[in-house]
Amino acid sequence: DIQMTQSPSSLSASVGDRVTITCRASQGIRNDLGWYQQKPGKAPKRLIYAASSLQSGVPSRFSGGGSGTEFTLTISSLQPEDFATYYCLQHNSYPRTFGQGTTVEIK
Amino acid sequence: QVQLVQSGAEVKKPGASVKVSCKASGYTFDSYAISWVRQAPGQGLEWMGWISVYNGITNYAQKLQGRVTMTTDTSTSIAYMELRSLRSGDTAVYYCARDEIDGDSGSAFDIWGQGTMVTVSS
């Protein structure tokens, strides 16, 4: 199984800050990775697909990068509505595997 | 619009079974797959398995093998997930999500159902 190691597990940041979350795959997954935002009581929402493609309707302050084993999600200027939990997901092989999640909290 | 709508909350006793449905609309149902994901209270996301709507091929998480069955009904565009021999550790919100069958990242987990809470309690 491919393990997805996501870091940090949580972070505190202020509105306007630049935030970067990292996922590392235990083996190469090409660019078969998505990033998801989840707010309490809600289903996950896809932000980024194919590692770096912005989902339609998602603000351009979100960006994704990487390929192979190292991936990043960057929020260029954190907004109040961005406080949530973020997950990476690899769909290169079975079982699909998620990162452990990163909770972004208000400083 | 493209959406997945799931069945309502369930309360089950240990040892019972639950069957959750996921109705697709707004797209060609049998051109994609459906994955099921669950989330225990306060925990992360756990992938449970995948079914190709096109040919019914399934791929289940090893820890659930023998207890889970995923099926689809193309006449009604509904996917089902049945989990048997329920225990307290199965208490979770269960989600369906559209998944890809041909390596198209654009359709991998792009659409999610609203979630179904399954509570296992005596």
PDB file of N, CA and C in Angstrom, chain A residues 1 30-33 36 38 41-46 49-50 55 87 89-91 94-100, chain B residues 35 37 39 43-47 50 59 61-62 95 99-100 103-110 112-115:
ATOM      1  N   ASP A   1       0.830  -1.205   0.000  1.00  0.00           N
ATOM      2  CA  ASP A   1       0.000   0.000   0.000  1.00  0.00           C
ATOM      3  C   ASP A   1       0.867   1.259   0.000  1.00  0.00           C
ATOM      4  N   ARG A  30       3.195   9.495  -9.790  1.00  0.00           N
ATOM      5  CA  ARG A  30       3.086  10.433 -10.923  1.00  0.00           C
ATOM      6  C   ARG A  30       2.449  11.728 -10.396  1.00  0.00           C
ATOM      7  N   ASN A  31       1.345  12.146 -10.992  1.00  0.00           N
ATOM      8  CA  ASN A  31       0.628  13.316 -10.467  1.00  0.00           C
ATOM      9  C   ASN A  31      -0.804  12.943 -10.080  1.00  0.00           C
ATOM     10  N   ASP A  32      -1.003  11.690  -9.658  1.00  0.00           N
ATOM     11  CA  ASP A  32      -2.339  11.181  -9.335  1.00  0.00           C
ATOM     12  C   ASP A  32      -2.733  11.549  -7.912  1.00  0.00           C
ATOM     13  N   LEU A  33      -2.842  12.844  -7.668  1.00  0.00           N
ATOM     14  CA  LEU A  33      -3.093  13.334  -6.323  1.00  0.00           C
ATOM     15  C   LEU A  33      -4.062  14.497  -6.353  1.00  0.00           C
ATOM     16  N   TYR A  36      -8.132  18.232  -0.786  1.00  0.00           N
ATOM     17  CA  TYR A  36      -9.519  18.394  -0.379  1.00  0.00           C
ATOM     18  C   TYR A  36      -9.601  19.262   0.870  1.00  0.00           C
ATOM     19  N   GLN A  38     -12.175  20.210   4.043  1.00  0.00           N
ATOM     20  CA  GLN A  38     -13.367  19.747   4.741  1.00  0.00           C
ATOM     21  C   GLN A  38     -13.668  20.663   5.921  1.00  0.00           C
ATOM     22  N   GLY A  41     -18.931  18.941   9.706  1.00  0.00           N
ATOM     23  CA  GLY A  41     -20.267  18.519   9.306  1.00  0.00           C
ATOM     24  C   GLY A  41     -20.515  18.495   7.821  1.00  0.00           C
ATOM     25  N   LYS A  42     -19.489  18.738   7.029  1.00  0.00           N
ATOM     26  CA  LYS A  42     -19.646  18.800   5.580  1.00  0.00           C
ATOM     27  C   LYS A  42     -18.806  17.731   4.887  1.00  0.00           C
ATOM     28  N   ALA A  43     -19.190  17.395   3.654  1.00  0.00           N
ATOM     29  CA  ALA A  43     -18.391  16.487   2.851  1.00  0.00           C
ATOM     30  C   ALA A  43     -17.122  17.192   2.377  1.00  0.00           C
ATOM     31  N   PRO A  44     -16.067  16.435   2.121  1.00  0.00           N
ATOM     32  CA  PRO A  44     -14.874  17.041   1.533  1.00  0.00           C
ATOM     33  C   PRO A  44     -15.185  17.687   0.187  1.00  0.00           C
ATOM     34  N   LYS A  45     -14.421  18.721  -0.109  1.00  0.00           N
ATOM     35  CA  LYS A  45     -14.575  19.450  -1.372  1.00  0.00           C
ATOM     36  C   LYS A  45     -13.220  19.463  -2.072  1.00  0.00           C
ATOM     37  N   ARG A  46     -13.205  19.068  -3.344  1.00  0.00           N
ATOM     38  CA  ARG A  46     -11.930  19.035  -4.068  1.00  0.00           C
ATOM     39  C   ARG A  46     -11.492  20.434  -4.442  1.00  0.00           C
ATOM     40  N   TYR A  49      -6.753  18.968  -8.487  1.00  0.00           N
ATOM     41  CA  TYR A  49      -6.642  17.624  -9.028  1.00  0.00           C
ATOM     42  C   TYR A  49      -5.419  17.527  -9.922  1.00  0.00           C
ATOM     43  N   ALA A  50      -5.023  16.296 -10.208  1.00  0.00           N
ATOM     44  CA  ALA A  50      -3.804  16.070 -10.994  1.00  0.00           C
ATOM     45  C   ALA A  50      -2.636  16.886 -10.436  1.00  0.00           C
ATOM     46  N   GLN A  55      -9.441  23.179  -9.336  1.00  0.00           N
ATOM     47  CA  GLN A  55     -10.834  22.809  -9.576  1.00  0.00           C
ATOM     48  C   GLN A  55     -11.629  24.062  -9.957  1.00  0.00           C
ATOM     49  N   TYR A  87      -6.936  17.605   3.308  1.00  0.00           N
ATOM     50  CA  TYR A  87      -6.440  16.241   3.097  1.00  0.00           C
ATOM     51  C   TYR A  87      -5.871  16.103   1.682  1.00  0.00           C
ATOM     52  N   LEU A  89      -5.044  13.057  -1.214  1.00  0.00           N
ATOM     53  CA  LEU A  89      -5.543  11.733  -1.575  1.00  0.00           C
ATOM     54  C   LEU A  89      -4.816  11.259  -2.815  1.00  0.00           C
ATOM     55  N   GLN A  90      -4.240  10.049  -2.759  1.00  0.00           N
ATOM     56  CA  GLN A  90      -3.629   9.493  -3.962  1.00  0.00           C
ATOM     57  C   GLN A  90      -4.595   8.497  -4.603  1.00  0.00           C
ATOM     58  N   HIS A  91      -4.738   8.581  -5.916  1.00  0.00           N
ATOM     59  CA  HIS A  91      -5.587   7.633  -6.652  1.00  0.00           C
ATOM     60  C   HIS A  91      -4.785   6.942  -7.757  1.00  0.00           C
ATOM     61  N   TYR A  94      -4.596   1.050  -5.825  1.00  0.00           N
ATOM     62  CA  TYR A  94      -5.462   0.606  -4.744  1.00  0.00           C
ATOM     63  C   TYR A  94      -4.607  -0.036  -3.644  1.00  0.00           C
ATOM     64  N   PRO A  95      -4.975   0.199  -2.378  1.00  0.00           N
ATOM     65  CA  PRO A  95      -6.081   1.042  -1.934  1.00  0.00           C
ATOM     66  C   PRO A  95      -5.783   2.526  -2.118  1.00  0.00           C
ATOM     67  N   ARG A  96      -6.824   3.308  -2.427  1.00  0.00           N
ATOM     68  CA  ARG A  96      -6.669   4.756  -2.390  1.00  0.00           C
ATOM     69  C   ARG A  96      -6.278   5.117  -0.949  1.00  0.00           C
ATOM     70  N   THR A  97      -5.433   6.089  -0.794  1.00  0.00           N
ATOM     71  CA  THR A  97      -5.027   6.460   0.560  1.00  0.00           C
ATOM     72  C   THR A  97      -5.009   7.965   0.731  1.00  0.00           C
ATOM     73  N   PHE A  98      -5.464   8.378   1.931  1.00  0.00           N
ATOM     74  CA  PHE A  98      -5.504   9.783   2.307  1.00  0.00           C
ATOM     75  C   PHE A  98      -4.335  10.111   3.223  1.00  0.00           C
ATOM     76  N   GLY A  99      -3.928  11.366   3.195  1.00  0.00           N
ATOM     77  CA  GLY A  99      -3.060  11.860   4.245  1.00  0.00           C
ATOM     78  C   GLY A  99      -3.865  11.968   5.536  1.00  0.00           C
ATOM     79  N   GLN A 100      -3.159  12.204   6.632  1.00  0.00           N
ATOM     80  CA  GLN A 100      -3.794  12.216   7.950  1.00  0.00           C
ATOM     81  C   GLN A 100      -4.610  13.477   8.195  1.00  0.00           C
TER      82      GLN A 100
ATOM     83  N   SER B  35     -16.410   5.361  -5.403  1.00  0.00           N
ATOM     84  CA  SER B  35     -15.661   4.951  -4.207  1.00  0.00           C
ATOM     85  C   SER B  35     -16.477   5.288  -2.976  1.00  0.00           C
ATOM     86  N   VAL B  37     -16.071   6.115   1.183  1.00  0.00           N
ATOM     87  CA  VAL B  37     -15.119   6.631   2.159  1.00  0.00           C
ATOM     88  C   VAL B  37     -15.872   6.795   3.467  1.00  0.00           C
ATOM     89  N   GLN B  39     -15.681   8.186   7.760  1.00  0.00           N
ATOM     90  CA  GLN B  39     -14.987   9.068   8.700  1.00  0.00           C
ATOM     91  C   GLN B  39     -15.591   8.869  10.079  1.00  0.00           C
ATOM     92  N   GLN B  43     -12.156  11.805  13.441  1.00  0.00           N
ATOM     93  CA  GLN B  43     -11.024  11.148  12.776  1.00  0.00           C
ATOM     94  C   GLN B  43     -10.891  11.573  11.319  1.00  0.00           C
ATOM     95  N   GLY B  44      -9.888  11.022  10.656  1.00  0.00           N
ATOM     96  CA  GLY B  44      -9.637  11.337   9.259  1.00  0.00           C
ATOM     97  C   GLY B  44     -10.492  10.498   8.316  1.00  0.00           C
ATOM     98  N   LEU B  45     -10.168  10.611   7.040  1.00  0.00           N
ATOM     99  CA  LEU B  45     -10.919   9.931   5.990  1.00  0.00           C
ATOM    100  C   LEU B  45     -10.298   8.571   5.697  1.00  0.00           C
ATOM    101  N   GLU B  46     -11.157   7.559   5.560  1.00  0.00           N
ATOM    102  CA  GLU B  46     -10.709   6.194   5.302  1.00  0.00           C
ATOM    103  C   GLU B  46     -11.403   5.661   4.064  1.00  0.00           C
ATOM    104  N   TRP B  47     -10.612   5.269   3.065  1.00  0.00           N
ATOM    105  CA  TRP B  47     -11.169   4.685   1.848  1.00  0.00           C
ATOM    106  C   TRP B  47     -11.610   3.260   2.118  1.00  0.00           C
ATOM    107  N   TRP B  50     -14.026   0.490  -3.997  1.00  0.00           N
ATOM    108  CA  TRP B  50     -14.303   1.099  -5.302  1.00  0.00           C
ATOM    109  C   TRP B  50     -15.093   0.108  -6.128  1.00  0.00           C
ATOM    110  N   ASN B  59     -13.011  -3.348  -5.788  1.00  0.00           N
ATOM    111  CA  ASN B  59     -11.720  -3.395  -5.110  1.00  0.00           C
ATOM    112  C   ASN B  59     -11.978  -2.873  -3.702  1.00  0.00           C
ATOM    113  N   ALA B  61     -11.012  -2.365   0.532  1.00  0.00           N
ATOM    114  CA  ALA B  61      -9.947  -2.253   1.522  1.00  0.00           C
ATOM    115  C   ALA B  61      -9.789  -3.590   2.235  1.00  0.00           C
ATOM    116  N   GLN B  62      -8.563  -3.980   2.436  1.00  0.00           N
ATOM    117  CA  GLN B  62      -8.300  -5.310   2.991  1.00  0.00           C
ATOM    118  C   GLN B  62      -8.974  -5.495   4.350  1.00  0.00           C
ATOM    119  N   TYR B  95     -19.445   8.248   3.107  1.00  0.00           N
ATOM    120  CA  TYR B  95     -19.577   9.070   1.909  1.00  0.00           C
ATOM    121  C   TYR B  95     -19.396   8.202   0.658  1.00  0.00           C
ATOM    122  N   ASP B  99     -15.532   8.356  -8.848  1.00  0.00           N
ATOM    123  CA  ASP B  99     -14.124   8.015  -9.048  1.00  0.00           C
ATOM    124  C   ASP B  99     -13.933   7.668 -10.511  1.00  0.00           C
ATOM    125  N   GLU B 100     -12.665   7.586 -10.890  1.00  0.00           N
ATOM    126  CA  GLU B 100     -12.353   7.360 -12.303  1.00  0.00           C
ATOM    127  C   GLU B 100     -12.133   5.873 -12.565  1.00  0.00           C
ATOM    128  N   GLY B 103      -8.050   6.322 -15.525  1.00  0.00           N
ATOM    129  CA  GLY B 103      -6.888   7.158 -15.283  1.00  0.00           C
ATOM    130  C   GLY B 103      -7.133   8.648 -15.471  1.00  0.00           C
ATOM    131  N   ASP B 104      -8.390   9.040 -15.611  1.00  0.00           N
ATOM    132  CA  ASP B 104      -8.716  10.455 -15.798  1.00  0.00           C
ATOM    133  C   ASP B 104      -8.783  11.158 -14.440  1.00  0.00           C
ATOM    134  N   SER B 105      -7.738  11.888 -14.110  1.00  0.00           N
ATOM    135  CA  SER B 105      -7.698  12.566 -12.809  1.00  0.00           C
ATOM    136  C   SER B 105      -8.830  13.567 -12.629  1.00  0.00           C
ATOM    137  N   GLY B 106      -9.353  14.059 -13.739  1.00  0.00           N
ATOM    138  CA  GLY B 106     -10.415  15.062 -13.638  1.00  0.00           C
ATOM    139  C   GLY B 106     -11.653  14.566 -12.922  1.00  0.00           C
ATOM    140  N   SER B 107     -11.875  13.245 -12.976  1.00  0.00           N
ATOM    141  CA  SER B 107     -13.095  12.709 -12.366  1.00  0.00           C
ATOM    142  C   SER B 107     -12.830  11.914 -11.094  1.00  0.00           C
ATOM    143  N   ALA B 108     -11.607  11.960 -10.593  1.00  0.00           N
ATOM    144  CA  ALA B 108     -11.281  11.203  -9.379  1.00  0.00           C
ATOM    145  C   ALA B 108     -11.715  11.981  -8.145  1.00  0.00           C
ATOM    146  N   PHE B 109     -12.754  11.490  -7.466  1.00  0.00           N
ATOM    147  CA  PHE B 109     -13.240  12.097  -6.235  1.00  0.00           C
ATOM    148  C   PHE B 109     -13.607  13.564  -6.434  1.00  0.00           C
ATOM    149  N   ASP B 110     -14.179  13.892  -7.580  1.00  0.00           N
ATOM    150  CA  ASP B 110     -14.561  15.278  -7.829  1.00  0.00           C
ATOM    151  C   ASP B 110     -15.928  15.618  -7.243  1.00  0.00           C
ATOM    152  N   TRP B 112     -18.941  14.443  -4.375  1.00  0.00           N
ATOM    153  CA  TRP B 112     -19.166  13.664  -3.160  1.00  0.00           C
ATOM    154  C   TRP B 112     -20.647  13.728  -2.779  1.00  0.00           C
ATOM    155  N   GLY B 113     -21.135  12.655  -2.181  1.00  0.00           N
ATOM    156  CA  GLY B 113     -22.433  12.693  -1.554  1.00  0.00           C
ATOM    157  C   GLY B 113     -22.363  13.503  -0.258  1.00  0.00           C
ATOM    158  N   GLN B 114     -23.529  13.756   0.309  1.00  0.00           N
ATOM    159  CA  GLN B 114     -23.583  14.608   1.503  1.00  0.00           C
ATOM    160  C   GLN B 114     -23.207  13.863   2.783  1.00  0.00           C
ATOM    161  N   GLY B 115     -23.102  12.540   2.681  1.00  0.00           N
ATOM    162  CA  GLY B 115     -22.733  11.736   3.848  1.00  0.00           C
ATOM    163  C   GLY B 115     -23.936  11.107   4.517  1.00  0.00           C
TER     164      GLY B 115
END
